[in-house]
PDB file of C-alpha atoms in Angstrom:
ATOM      1  CA  MET A   1     -28.605 -10.928  41.746  1.00 49.00           C
ATOM      2  CA  ASN A   2     -29.210  -7.950  39.433  1.00 48.00           C
ATOM      3  CA  HIS A   3     -26.844  -5.813  41.522  1.00 47.00           C
ATOM      4  CA  ARG A   4     -24.057  -8.387  41.098  1.00 49.00           C
ATOM      5  CA  ARG A   5     -24.679  -8.610  37.376  1.00 47.00           C
ATOM      6  CA  ALA A   6     -24.603  -4.811  37.051  1.00 41.00           C
ATOM      7  CA  THR A   7     -21.352  -4.691  39.022  1.00 39.00           C
ATOM      8  CA  PHE A   8     -19.870  -7.384  36.772  1.00 39.00           C
ATOM      9  CA  TYR A   9     -20.775  -5.449  33.609  1.00 38.00           C
ATOM     10  CA  CYS A  10     -19.360  -2.227  35.076  1.00 38.00           C
ATOM     11  CA  LEU A  11     -16.069  -3.969  35.840  1.00 38.00           C
ATOM     12  CA  LEU A  12     -16.034  -5.515  32.380  1.00 39.00           C
ATOM     13  CA  TRP A  13     -16.620  -2.086  30.814  1.00 43.00           C
ATOM     14  CA  LEU A  14     -13.859  -0.518  32.934  1.00 39.00           C
ATOM     15  CA  GLY A  15     -11.505  -3.296  31.875  1.00 41.00           C
ATOM     16  CA  SER A  16     -12.153  -2.610  28.205  1.00 40.00           C
ATOM     17  CA  THR A  17     -11.552   1.102  28.807  1.00 39.00           C
ATOM     18  CA  VAL A  18      -8.110   0.319  30.215  1.00 42.00           C
ATOM     19  CA  VAL A  19      -7.286  -1.701  27.081  1.00 45.00           C
ATOM     20  CA  ALA A  20      -8.212   1.299  24.908  1.00 47.00           C
ATOM     21  CA  ALA A  21      -5.858   3.516  26.908  1.00 54.00           C
ATOM     22  CA  GLN A  22      -2.708   1.409  26.383  1.00 77.00           C
ATOM     23  CA  GLU A  23       0.416   3.379  25.658  1.00 87.00           C
ATOM     24  CA  MET A  24       2.450   3.296  22.476  1.00 90.00           C
ATOM     25  CA  PRO A  25       5.939   1.856  23.090  1.00 92.00           C
ATOM     26  CA  ALA A  26       8.384   4.621  24.033  1.00 93.00           C
ATOM     27  CA  ALA A  27      10.668   3.786  21.087  1.00 93.00           C
ATOM     28  CA  PHE A  28       7.848   4.753  18.661  1.00 95.00           C
ATOM     29  CA  GLN A  29       7.111   8.103  20.296  1.00 95.00           C
ATOM     30  CA  GLY A  30       8.359  11.246  18.596  1.00 95.00           C
ATOM     31  CA  LYS A  31       8.242  13.011  15.245  1.00 93.00           C
ATOM     32  CA  TRP A  32       8.536  11.055  11.984  1.00 93.00           C
ATOM     33  CA  VAL A  33       8.561  12.249   8.355  1.00 92.00           C
ATOM     34  CA  SER A  34       7.832  10.705   4.952  1.00 90.00           C
ATOM     35  CA  ASN A  35       6.573  11.733   1.512  1.00 82.00           C
ATOM     36  CA  TRP A  36       3.604  10.839  -0.683  1.00 74.00           C
ATOM     37  CA  ASP A  37       5.026   7.627  -2.121  1.00 75.00           C
ATOM     38  CA  GLY A  38       6.417   6.587   1.266  1.00 79.00           C
ATOM     39  CA  GLN A  39       9.982   6.108   0.026  1.00 83.00           C
ATOM     40  CA  PRO A  40      11.894   9.313   0.890  1.00 85.00           C
ATOM     41  CA  THR A  41      15.663   9.502   0.688  1.00 86.00           C
ATOM     42  CA  ARG A  42      17.629  10.486   3.789  1.00 85.00           C
ATOM     43  CA  GLN A  43      18.544  13.829   2.176  1.00 87.00           C
ATOM     44  CA  VAL A  44      14.861  14.625   1.561  1.00 85.00           C
ATOM     45  CA  VAL A  45      14.087  13.649   5.161  1.00 87.00           C
ATOM     46  CA  ARG A  46      16.725  16.060   6.498  1.00 86.00           C
ATOM     47  CA  GLU A  47      15.170  18.851   4.426  1.00 86.00           C
ATOM     48  CA  TYR A  48      11.644  17.997   5.593  1.00 85.00           C
ATOM     49  CA  CYS A  49      12.696  17.902   9.244  1.00 85.00           C
ATOM     50  CA  ARG A  50      14.171  21.418   8.986  1.00 84.00           C
ATOM     51  CA  MET A  51      10.913  22.823   7.597  1.00 77.00           C
ATOM     52  CA  HIS A  52       7.777  23.267   9.680  1.00 66.00           C
ATOM     53  CA  ASP A  53       5.360  23.504   6.753  1.00 64.00           C
ATOM     54  CA  ASN A  54       6.057  21.626   3.556  1.00 65.00           C
ATOM     55  CA  ASP A  55       3.442  20.606   0.980  1.00 68.00           C
ATOM     56  CA  ALA A  56       5.481  17.562  -0.085  1.00 73.00           C
ATOM     57  CA  ALA A  57       6.073  16.182   3.415  1.00 83.00           C
ATOM     58  CA  ALA A  58       3.942  13.911   5.525  1.00 87.00           C
ATOM     59  CA  MET A  59       4.515  14.291   9.271  1.00 90.00           C
ATOM     60  CA  LEU A  60       3.639  11.723  11.920  1.00 92.00           C
ATOM     61  CA  THR A  61       3.773  12.550  15.613  1.00 94.00           C
ATOM     62  CA  ILE A  62       3.407   9.575  17.937  1.00 95.00           C
ATOM     63  CA  GLY A  63       2.514  10.219  21.568  1.00 95.00           C
ATOM     64  CA  LYS A  64       1.764   7.964  24.507  1.00 93.00           C
ATOM     65  CA  HIS A  65      -1.867   7.273  23.580  1.00 91.00           C
ATOM     66  CA  GLY A  66      -2.145   7.957  19.867  1.00 92.00           C
ATOM     67  CA  MET A  67      -0.808   9.491  16.699  1.00 94.00           C
ATOM     68  CA  GLU A  68      -1.288  12.653  14.642  1.00 94.00           C
ATOM     69  CA  TYR A  69      -0.760  12.702  10.883  1.00 90.00           C
ATOM     70  CA  ASP A  70      -0.273  16.040   9.117  1.00 88.00           C
ATOM     71  CA  TYR A  71      -0.079  15.930   5.361  1.00 79.00           C
ATOM     72  CA  TRP A  72      -0.845  18.321   2.578  1.00 71.00           C
ATOM     73  CA  GLU A  73      -4.229  19.883   3.343  1.00 72.00           C
ATOM     74  CA  ALA A  74      -5.512  17.173   5.640  1.00 80.00           C
ATOM     75  CA  GLY A  75      -4.763  15.334   8.830  1.00 87.00           C
ATOM     76  CA  GLU A  76      -5.656  12.281  10.866  1.00 89.00           C
ATOM     77  CA  THR A  77      -5.880  11.694  14.575  1.00 91.00           C
ATOM     78  CA  VAL A  78      -5.447   8.086  15.682  1.00 92.00           C
ATOM     79  CA  ASP A  79      -6.558   7.005  19.143  1.00 92.00           C
ATOM     80  CA  HIS A  80      -8.332   4.202  20.982  1.00 92.00           C
ATOM     81  CA  VAL A  81      -5.637   1.762  19.843  1.00 90.00           C
ATOM     82  CA  GLN A  82      -6.431  -1.834  20.754  1.00 91.00           C
ATOM     83  CA  TYR A  83      -3.384  -4.039  20.386  1.00 91.00           C
ATOM     84  CA  SER A  84      -3.320  -7.602  19.165  1.00 92.00           C
ATOM     85  CA  ARG A  85       0.488  -7.416  19.391  1.00 92.00           C
ATOM     86  CA  ARG A  86       2.658  -4.809  21.114  1.00 91.00           C
ATOM     87  CA  THR A  87       6.427  -5.138  21.513  1.00 91.00           C
ATOM     88  CA  ASP A  88       9.276  -2.640  21.601  1.00 89.00           C
ATOM     89  CA  ASP A  89       9.519  -2.895  17.798  1.00 94.00           C
ATOM     90  CA  THR A  90       6.004  -3.850  16.589  1.00 94.00           C
ATOM     91  CA  VAL A  91       2.500  -2.495  17.062  1.00 92.00           C
ATOM     92  CA  THR A  92      -0.416  -4.365  15.504  1.00 94.00           C
ATOM     93  CA  GLY A  93      -4.122  -3.999  16.184  1.00 93.00           C
ATOM     94  CA  THR A  94      -6.964  -1.640  15.390  1.00 92.00           C
ATOM     95  CA  ALA A  95      -7.497   2.049  16.084  1.00 91.00           C
ATOM     96  CA  ARG A  96     -10.002   4.853  15.619  1.00 92.00           C
ATOM     97  CA  TYR A  97      -9.035   7.220  12.814  1.00 89.00           C
ATOM     98  CA  THR A  98     -10.487  10.710  12.601  1.00 91.00           C
ATOM     99  CA  GLN A  99      -9.709  12.237   9.211  1.00 85.00           C
ATOM    100  CA  SER A 100     -10.117  15.958   8.728  1.00 83.00           C
ATOM    101  CA  GLY A 101      -9.654  17.954   5.581  1.00 73.00           C
ATOM    102  CA  PHE A 102     -11.569  19.765   2.889  1.00 68.00           C
ATOM    103  CA  GLU A 103     -13.998  18.924   0.103  1.00 71.00           C
ATOM    104  CA  VAL A 104     -14.980  21.175  -2.782  1.00 75.00           C
ATOM    105  CA  ASP A 105     -18.711  21.760  -3.243  1.00 77.00           C
ATOM    106  CA  ASP A 106     -20.524  22.339  -6.556  1.00 82.00           C
ATOM    107  CA  LYS A 107     -19.721  26.066  -6.384  1.00 84.00           C
ATOM    108  CA  GLY A 108     -15.998  25.433  -5.894  1.00 77.00           C
ATOM    109  CA  ASP A 109     -16.039  26.459  -2.238  1.00 75.00           C
ATOM    110  CA  LEU A 110     -13.979  24.526   0.294  1.00 69.00           C
ATOM    111  CA  LEU A 111     -15.989  22.723   2.949  1.00 71.00           C
ATOM    112  CA  GLY A 112     -14.445  21.305   6.096  1.00 73.00           C
ATOM    113  CA  MET A 113     -15.034  17.577   6.559  1.00 77.00           C
ATOM    114  CA  GLU A 114     -14.418  14.984   9.227  1.00 82.00           C
ATOM    115  CA  VAL A 115     -14.692  11.212   8.851  1.00 84.00           C
ATOM    116  CA  ILE A 116     -14.359   8.750  11.745  1.00 87.00           C
ATOM    117  CA  PHE A 117     -13.756   5.039  11.267  1.00 83.00           C
ATOM    118  CA  ARG A 118     -11.939   2.051  12.764  1.00 89.00           C
ATOM    119  CA  ARG A 119      -9.103   0.448  10.852  1.00 87.00           C
ATOM    120  CA  LYS A 120      -6.168  -1.913  11.115  1.00 91.00           C
ATOM    121  CA  ILE A 121      -2.907  -0.457  12.421  1.00 89.00           C
ATOM    122  CA  GLU A 122       0.497  -2.022  11.828  1.00 94.00           C
ATOM    123  CA  LEU A 123       3.823  -0.348  12.609  1.00 95.00           C
ATOM    124  CA  LYS A 124       7.306  -1.886  12.676  1.00 96.00           C
ATOM    125  CA  ARG A 125      10.328   0.020  13.966  1.00 96.00           C
ATOM    126  CA  GLN A 126      13.966  -0.591  13.153  1.00 93.00           C
ATOM    127  CA  HIS A 127      16.404   1.976  14.594  1.00 88.00           C
ATOM    128  CA  ASP A 128      15.421   5.375  13.104  1.00 88.00           C
ATOM    129  CA  THR A 129      12.942   4.007  10.550  1.00 93.00           C
ATOM    130  CA  LEU A 130       9.303   3.084  10.925  1.00 94.00           C
ATOM    131  CA  THR A 131       7.398   0.966   8.408  1.00 94.00           C
ATOM    132  CA  GLU A 132       3.635   1.457   8.298  1.00 93.00           C
ATOM    133  CA  LEU A 133       0.984  -0.612   6.576  1.00 90.00           C
ATOM    134  CA  PHE A 134      -1.685   1.854   5.419  1.00 82.00           C
ATOM    135  CA  LEU A 135      -4.835   1.779   3.323  1.00 80.00           C
ATOM    136  CA  ASP A 136      -4.385   3.857   0.170  1.00 79.00           C
ATOM    137  CA  ASN A 137      -7.887   5.014  -0.703  1.00 72.00           C
ATOM    138  CA  THR A 138      -6.713   7.339  -3.472  1.00 75.00           C
ATOM    139  CA  VAL A 139      -7.152   4.450  -5.914  1.00 84.00           C
ATOM    140  CA  THR A 140     -10.204   2.330  -6.701  1.00 89.00           C
ATOM    141  CA  PRO A 141     -10.471  -0.162  -5.185  1.00 93.00           C
ATOM    142  CA  PRO A 142      -8.397   0.884  -2.135  1.00 86.00           C
ATOM    143  CA  VAL A 143      -5.222  -1.159  -1.586  1.00 90.00           C
ATOM    144  CA  TRP A 144      -2.897  -1.765   1.378  1.00 89.00           C
ATOM    145  CA  ARG A 145       0.591  -0.296   0.911  1.00 88.00           C
ATOM    146  CA  TRP A 146       3.767   0.147   2.952  1.00 90.00           C
ATOM    147  CA  ARG A 147       5.102   3.608   3.850  1.00 90.00           C
ATOM    148  CA  LEU A 148       8.586   4.243   5.266  1.00 92.00           C
ATOM    149  CA  TRP A 149       8.953   6.958   7.944  1.00 93.00           C
ATOM    150  CA  TYR A 150      12.205   8.435   9.268  1.00 93.00           C
ATOM    151  CA  ARG A 151      12.635   9.974  12.709  1.00 92.00           C
ATOM    152  CA  CYS A 152      13.304  13.711  12.781  1.00 88.00           C
TER     153      CYS A 152
END
């Protein structure tokens, strides 16, 4: 009986691993650009897409199994997405976010930092635009906001 129970739990664990490895819809995959307030004009987007390194731009690269954010002096890796809804135009669920960047210590030196947490993910695509619900933790208390991304 214990062998059967162990086999059942192994299969259950493997099943949950498959869920974590779901792919992002193909229409979402690629390079996207935005700015700090999340409302860039199309002209600004064209300029950002031509540049590889721009302090004012936020870049989002969506692959099959996750996303990479590059902005200012920080970045985020998003993986282990678990969908509550996944269509060709909508992704909703939770994901693991790994934030990396820098902190300044008491002496003024930059220290590398990395923070890992799980958070809600919500993306809606319409043609060449992507709308993202994101947690803005630059204000106290943190608030949920919408950011508009354009495809490069």
